[in-house]
């Protein structure tokens, strides 16, 4: 128990991130079990507007999300694992293995096969060719994991895949050209895979997983601790990281050159926010903002929503969330041909919101 508490304390900021991962487009339509459709809900048409959608059936904080895209661009969001209560530095989290899927086109939820292990603070999830992948995380007691699980919606089954090179948690995941990219942190364990010595020294790194070969590749050391938000735009992975000075960094990984650069930081450093890339821009919603006095503590959760445009290297303030929210996850969804930003997480009511750009 003492070791678990030390781990929990050492990973306070990472646990606060309660990550939000970004799903990818895929042409294989997922197969869903029979679900009771939700009542018809009128769709608002105004842009820069939030819609309150059908509640996620469970109160869950910091889940991982991934989106599959099928016929007619219909999207299905998979909401994976997480914890039962908001982040609290005074006690250990209670992780869950619960998995549910959400169809924005019908505003309906479906229970899916649970993750074989209960996890919170994972590295997020991504979807590749009709399958969903989720890596890392912490089990009961706070121990970081090297797990990589693959979910097949057609069979509603989970399969354990090749382990991460490091015990990673509190990271961010995105997909580019059918490969999984994971920015995570090493917990200082004795790991012999190439590159782990560098990761242990700097604590953060980026890894690539190829489902075709079931192999991980260490790419490079990351410049700062991931805050659990980010996504791919073109061939670049935009990752929000902690600066510990009140303003979150924005670090960019270029796949072509295997190098990092730094762009204009997000206006306020935050953990437990939702993020997704929609129409070539990065959206970030809610979360808890860092204390600008650099005390290591956090203010209360926020309603702020911002959008980053790589073309101009600028952040834009958008319509706020209807209420303060943290412990969130985000996803890109399509409804009636329109791409939108789905924000999921926290307690009911109001734990499923949809933004119209």
XYZ file of C-alpha atoms in Angstrom, residues 169-303:
135
model
C 0.188 6.042 -18.470
C -1.405 9.490 -18.692
C -0.467 9.891 -22.350
C -2.168 10.709 -25.616
C -2.861 8.489 -28.629
C -3.635 9.207 -32.277
C -3.617 7.336 -35.584
C -1.790 8.173 -38.801
C -1.677 5.968 -41.906
C -2.927 2.874 -40.078
C -0.376 3.088 -37.291
C -0.856 3.956 -33.641
C 1.217 6.803 -32.217
C 1.469 7.016 -28.429
C 3.123 9.755 -26.386
C 3.581 8.429 -22.859
C 5.891 8.488 -19.863
C 8.171 5.878 -18.382
C 7.815 5.002 -14.701
C 11.486 4.192 -14.175
C 11.033 0.436 -14.261
C 13.849 -1.882 -15.318
C 12.948 -2.298 -18.983
C 15.459 -3.544 -21.558
C 13.809 -2.494 -24.839
C 15.912 -0.068 -26.958
C 15.318 3.563 -26.058
C 13.921 3.003 -22.583
C 17.091 4.312 -20.951
C 16.543 7.635 -22.695
C 12.874 7.629 -21.744
C 13.692 7.004 -18.095
C 16.137 9.928 -18.068
C 13.715 12.395 -19.650
C 10.545 10.513 -18.570
C 8.614 11.036 -21.838
C 8.714 9.527 -25.303
C 6.768 8.740 -28.463
C 6.177 5.212 -29.728
C 4.594 3.789 -32.894
C 2.634 0.550 -33.098
C 2.033 -1.298 -36.379
C -0.942 -3.698 -36.171
C 0.234 -5.472 -39.350
C 3.370 -6.717 -37.587
C 2.263 -6.399 -33.939
C 5.443 -4.419 -33.265
C 6.306 -1.262 -31.330
C 9.005 1.190 -32.419
C 10.538 3.794 -30.127
C 10.733 7.030 -32.144
C 12.163 9.771 -29.964
C 12.225 11.431 -26.571
C 9.314 13.855 -26.139
C 10.107 17.413 -24.986
C 7.668 17.537 -22.053
C 5.068 15.584 -20.052
C 1.887 14.900 -22.074
C -1.319 16.446 -20.743
C -3.513 13.807 -22.392
C -4.764 15.988 -25.257
C -3.787 16.249 -28.898
C -4.223 14.763 -32.352
C -2.910 14.405 -35.881
C -3.370 17.098 -38.504
C -1.710 16.043 -41.736
C 1.549 14.284 -40.943
C 2.085 16.102 -37.664
C 1.042 15.083 -34.158
C -0.012 18.125 -32.079
C 0.464 17.287 -28.388
C -0.429 19.553 -25.480
C 2.095 19.156 -22.681
C 2.658 20.637 -19.233
C 4.816 23.732 -18.810
C 4.237 24.006 -15.016
C 3.972 27.771 -15.495
C 0.217 28.086 -16.032
C 0.370 27.953 -19.837
C 0.353 24.551 -21.469
C 2.970 23.874 -24.113
C 2.048 22.813 -27.637
C 4.678 20.443 -28.979
C 4.474 19.096 -32.537
C 5.927 15.805 -33.746
C 6.715 15.574 -37.483
C 6.447 11.999 -38.754
C 8.522 12.685 -41.870
C 11.557 14.029 -39.994
C 11.112 12.330 -36.588
C 11.615 15.718 -34.917
C 9.751 17.931 -32.452
C 8.997 21.660 -32.617
C 7.112 24.033 -30.315
C 4.173 26.198 -31.354
C 2.012 28.829 -29.632
C 0.977 27.397 -26.225
C -2.637 26.779 -25.250
C -3.915 29.856 -23.316
C -4.308 27.987 -20.013
C -2.623 24.790 -18.858
C -5.156 22.112 -18.045
C -5.633 18.436 -17.281
C -8.688 16.222 -17.696
C -9.786 18.046 -20.854
C -11.364 16.632 -24.013
C -9.718 17.002 -27.424
C -10.253 16.036 -31.052
C -9.189 17.176 -34.498
C -12.029 18.373 -36.736
C -11.588 19.864 -40.231
C -7.860 20.392 -39.791
C -8.066 22.101 -36.399
C -7.487 20.939 -32.819
C -10.333 21.439 -30.312
C -9.864 21.351 -26.521
C -12.750 21.587 -24.027
C -13.080 21.813 -20.246
C -10.602 20.331 -17.802
C -8.959 21.726 -14.692
C -6.553 24.613 -15.145
C -3.152 24.619 -13.488
C -2.362 26.991 -10.659
C -0.437 29.935 -12.140
C 1.409 30.300 -8.818
C 3.138 27.018 -9.716
C 2.214 25.310 -6.455
C 1.414 22.024 -8.154
C -2.270 22.298 -7.307
C -5.236 22.892 -9.595
C -8.118 25.310 -9.732
C -11.674 24.089 -10.145
C -12.805 22.668 -13.453
C -13.483 25.061 -16.323
C -15.963 25.606 -19.132
